[in-house]
XYZ file of C-alpha atoms in Angstrom:
200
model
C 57.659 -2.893 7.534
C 57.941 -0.656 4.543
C 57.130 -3.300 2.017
C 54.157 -4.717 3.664
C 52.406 -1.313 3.706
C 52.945 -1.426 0.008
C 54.336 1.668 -0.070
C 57.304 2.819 -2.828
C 60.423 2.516 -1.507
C 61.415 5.445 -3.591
C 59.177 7.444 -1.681
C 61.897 6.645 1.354
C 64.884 7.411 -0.740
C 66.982 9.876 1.839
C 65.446 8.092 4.608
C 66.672 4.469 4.459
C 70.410 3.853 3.423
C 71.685 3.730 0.286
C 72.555 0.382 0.371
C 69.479 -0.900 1.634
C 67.677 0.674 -1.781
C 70.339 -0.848 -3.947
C 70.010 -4.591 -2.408
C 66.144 -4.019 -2.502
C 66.199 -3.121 -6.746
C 68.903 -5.456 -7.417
C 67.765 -8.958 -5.423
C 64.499 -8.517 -5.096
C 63.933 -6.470 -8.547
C 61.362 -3.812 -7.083
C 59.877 -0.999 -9.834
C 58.890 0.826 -6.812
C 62.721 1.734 -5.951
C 63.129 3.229 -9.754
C 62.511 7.066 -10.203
C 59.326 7.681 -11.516
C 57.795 10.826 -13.692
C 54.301 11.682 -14.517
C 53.290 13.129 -17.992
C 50.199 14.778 -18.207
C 48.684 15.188 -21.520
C 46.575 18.672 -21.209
C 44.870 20.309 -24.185
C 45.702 23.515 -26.107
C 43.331 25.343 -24.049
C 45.472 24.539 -20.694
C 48.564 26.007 -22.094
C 51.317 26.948 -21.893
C 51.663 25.611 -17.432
C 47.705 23.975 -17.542
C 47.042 25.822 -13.927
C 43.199 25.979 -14.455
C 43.302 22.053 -15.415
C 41.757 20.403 -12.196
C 43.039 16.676 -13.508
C 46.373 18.526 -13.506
C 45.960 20.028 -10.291
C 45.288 16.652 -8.778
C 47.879 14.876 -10.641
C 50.517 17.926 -9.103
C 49.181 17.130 -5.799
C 49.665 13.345 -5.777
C 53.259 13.766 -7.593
C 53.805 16.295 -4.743
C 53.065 13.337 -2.187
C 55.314 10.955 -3.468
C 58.425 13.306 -4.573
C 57.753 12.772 -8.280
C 58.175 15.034 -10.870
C 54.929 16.087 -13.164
C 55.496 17.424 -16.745
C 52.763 18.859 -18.790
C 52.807 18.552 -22.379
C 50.463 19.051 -25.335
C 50.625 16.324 -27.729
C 48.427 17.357 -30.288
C 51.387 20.964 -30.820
C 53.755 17.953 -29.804
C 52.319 16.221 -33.047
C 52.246 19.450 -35.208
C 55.734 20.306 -34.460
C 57.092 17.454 -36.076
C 56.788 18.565 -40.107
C 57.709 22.273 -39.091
C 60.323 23.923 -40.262
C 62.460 25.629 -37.243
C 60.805 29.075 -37.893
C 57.125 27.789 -38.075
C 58.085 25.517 -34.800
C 59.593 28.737 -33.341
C 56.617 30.755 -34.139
C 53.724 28.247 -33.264
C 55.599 27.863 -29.470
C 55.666 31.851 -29.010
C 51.700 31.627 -29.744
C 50.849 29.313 -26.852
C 54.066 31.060 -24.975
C 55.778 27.674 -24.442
C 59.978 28.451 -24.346
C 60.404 24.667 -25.703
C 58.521 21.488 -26.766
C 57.399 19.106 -24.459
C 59.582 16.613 -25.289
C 62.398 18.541 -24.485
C 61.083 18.879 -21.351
C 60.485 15.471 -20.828
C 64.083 14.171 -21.763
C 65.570 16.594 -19.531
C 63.811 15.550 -16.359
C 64.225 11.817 -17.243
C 67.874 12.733 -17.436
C 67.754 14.346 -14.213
C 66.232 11.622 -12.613
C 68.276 8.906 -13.639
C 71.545 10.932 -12.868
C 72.918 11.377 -16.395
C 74.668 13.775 -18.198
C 75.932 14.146 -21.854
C 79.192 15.124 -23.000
C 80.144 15.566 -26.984
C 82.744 14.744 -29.099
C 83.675 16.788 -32.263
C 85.648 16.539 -35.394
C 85.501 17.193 -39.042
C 83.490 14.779 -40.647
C 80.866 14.354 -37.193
C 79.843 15.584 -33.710
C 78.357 12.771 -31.526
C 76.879 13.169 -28.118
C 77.469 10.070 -25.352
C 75.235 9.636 -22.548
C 77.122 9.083 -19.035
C 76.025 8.527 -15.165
C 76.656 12.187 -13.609
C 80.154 11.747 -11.929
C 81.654 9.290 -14.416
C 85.215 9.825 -14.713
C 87.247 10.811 -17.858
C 88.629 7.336 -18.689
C 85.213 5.325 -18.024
C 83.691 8.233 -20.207
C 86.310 7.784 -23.074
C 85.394 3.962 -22.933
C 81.804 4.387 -23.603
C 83.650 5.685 -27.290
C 85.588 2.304 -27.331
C 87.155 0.542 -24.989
C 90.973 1.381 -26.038
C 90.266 4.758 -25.415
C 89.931 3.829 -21.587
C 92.774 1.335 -21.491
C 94.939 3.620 -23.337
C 94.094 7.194 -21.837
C 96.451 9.944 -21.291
C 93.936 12.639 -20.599
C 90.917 14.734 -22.017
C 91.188 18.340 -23.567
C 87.666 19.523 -22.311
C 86.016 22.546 -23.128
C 82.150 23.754 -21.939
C 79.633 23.778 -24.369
C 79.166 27.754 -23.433
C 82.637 28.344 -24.147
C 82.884 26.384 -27.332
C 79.851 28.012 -28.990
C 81.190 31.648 -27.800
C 84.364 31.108 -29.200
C 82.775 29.757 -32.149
C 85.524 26.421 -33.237
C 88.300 24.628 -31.501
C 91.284 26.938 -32.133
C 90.019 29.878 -31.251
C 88.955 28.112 -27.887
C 92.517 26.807 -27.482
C 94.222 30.620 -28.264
C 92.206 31.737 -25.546
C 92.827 29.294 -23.180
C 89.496 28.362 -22.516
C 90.583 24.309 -23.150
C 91.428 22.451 -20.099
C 93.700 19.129 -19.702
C 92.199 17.038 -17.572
C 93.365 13.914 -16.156
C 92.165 10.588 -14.926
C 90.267 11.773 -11.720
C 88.110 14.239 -13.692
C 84.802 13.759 -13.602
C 82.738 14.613 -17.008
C 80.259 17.676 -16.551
C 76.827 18.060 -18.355
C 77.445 19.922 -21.839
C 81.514 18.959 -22.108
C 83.040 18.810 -25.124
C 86.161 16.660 -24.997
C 88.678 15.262 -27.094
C 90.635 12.060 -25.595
C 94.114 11.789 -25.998
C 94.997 7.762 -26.060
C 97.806 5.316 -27.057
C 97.917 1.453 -27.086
């Protein structure tokens, strides 16, 4: 019924079962059951939210409809940013009283939609971030690293992101207790640091 009034069936996500979506994207390979986002490109003039654009307005309005997300970006500042230094970058945002770019804007809510989180590892010679599905567990999340980290695992020291900056390195973290052990049910957060403890 759904399909032949060519409607998205991500517009019915909530409504139909879970399972019903899943077979739907995975036999019959529908784009209409994958999240969607809508970028509008507004000029320097509509800046820094582009209320008084009326293509905007619309755009809000049929995003509204269907449950999808609408993020408005400048891509002309988007395009000036790039050979900035930090303070110029800094400085031309505060003039059209943006917080961020665009783009950061634009990764976040992709993240958001597709359920994923990022969690960092640290040491002396590099810091790497590793993209994970929200609710991934510490041993799938160690694999993504290399696989005899998840056949091997013992468990995760994990601290926040928050904590580890305040704290300002490792040790100081650990003196004040602010690292956690964390076992094979624990399911990686958005902004954890971790180091895996492994042995094969």
């Amino acid at each position: 019924e759904i399909l032949e009034d060519l409607e998205p069936l991500r517009k019915h996500r909530g409504r139909l079962p879970e399972e019903t979506l899943r077979y739907a994207e995975k036999t019959l390979f529908l784009l209409t059951v994958k999240p969607v986002m809508f970028v509008a490109n507004i000029g320097e003039e509509d800046l820094p939210e582009g209320e008084a654009n009326p293509h905007l307005q619309k755009l809000r309005a049929k995003a509204e409809e269907e449950g999808v997300p609408v993020v408005a970006i400048c891509a002309e500042i988007e395009a000036q940013m790039v050979d900035l230094s930090d303070e110029e970058r800094r400085e031309l945002l505060e003039a059209y009283g943006l917080k961020e770019p665009g783009l950061y804007r634009v990764v976040r809510e992709g993240y958001g939609l597709l359920n994923l989180v990022t969690f960092f590892t640290t040491g002396e010679k590099e810091t790497r971030a590793w993209t994970v599905v929200r609710g991934t567990k510490a041993p799938q999340a160690a694999g993504k690293i290399h696989t005899d980290m998840e056949r091997g695992f013992i468990r995760a020291e994990v601290i926040s992101y928050e904590d580890y900056v305040r704290s300002g390195s490792w040790s100081r973290a650990k003196e004040k207790g602010l690292v956690r052990l964390e076992g094979r049910d624990y399911e990686v957060r958005d902004g954890d640091i971790i180091y895996f403890r492994f042995n094969v």
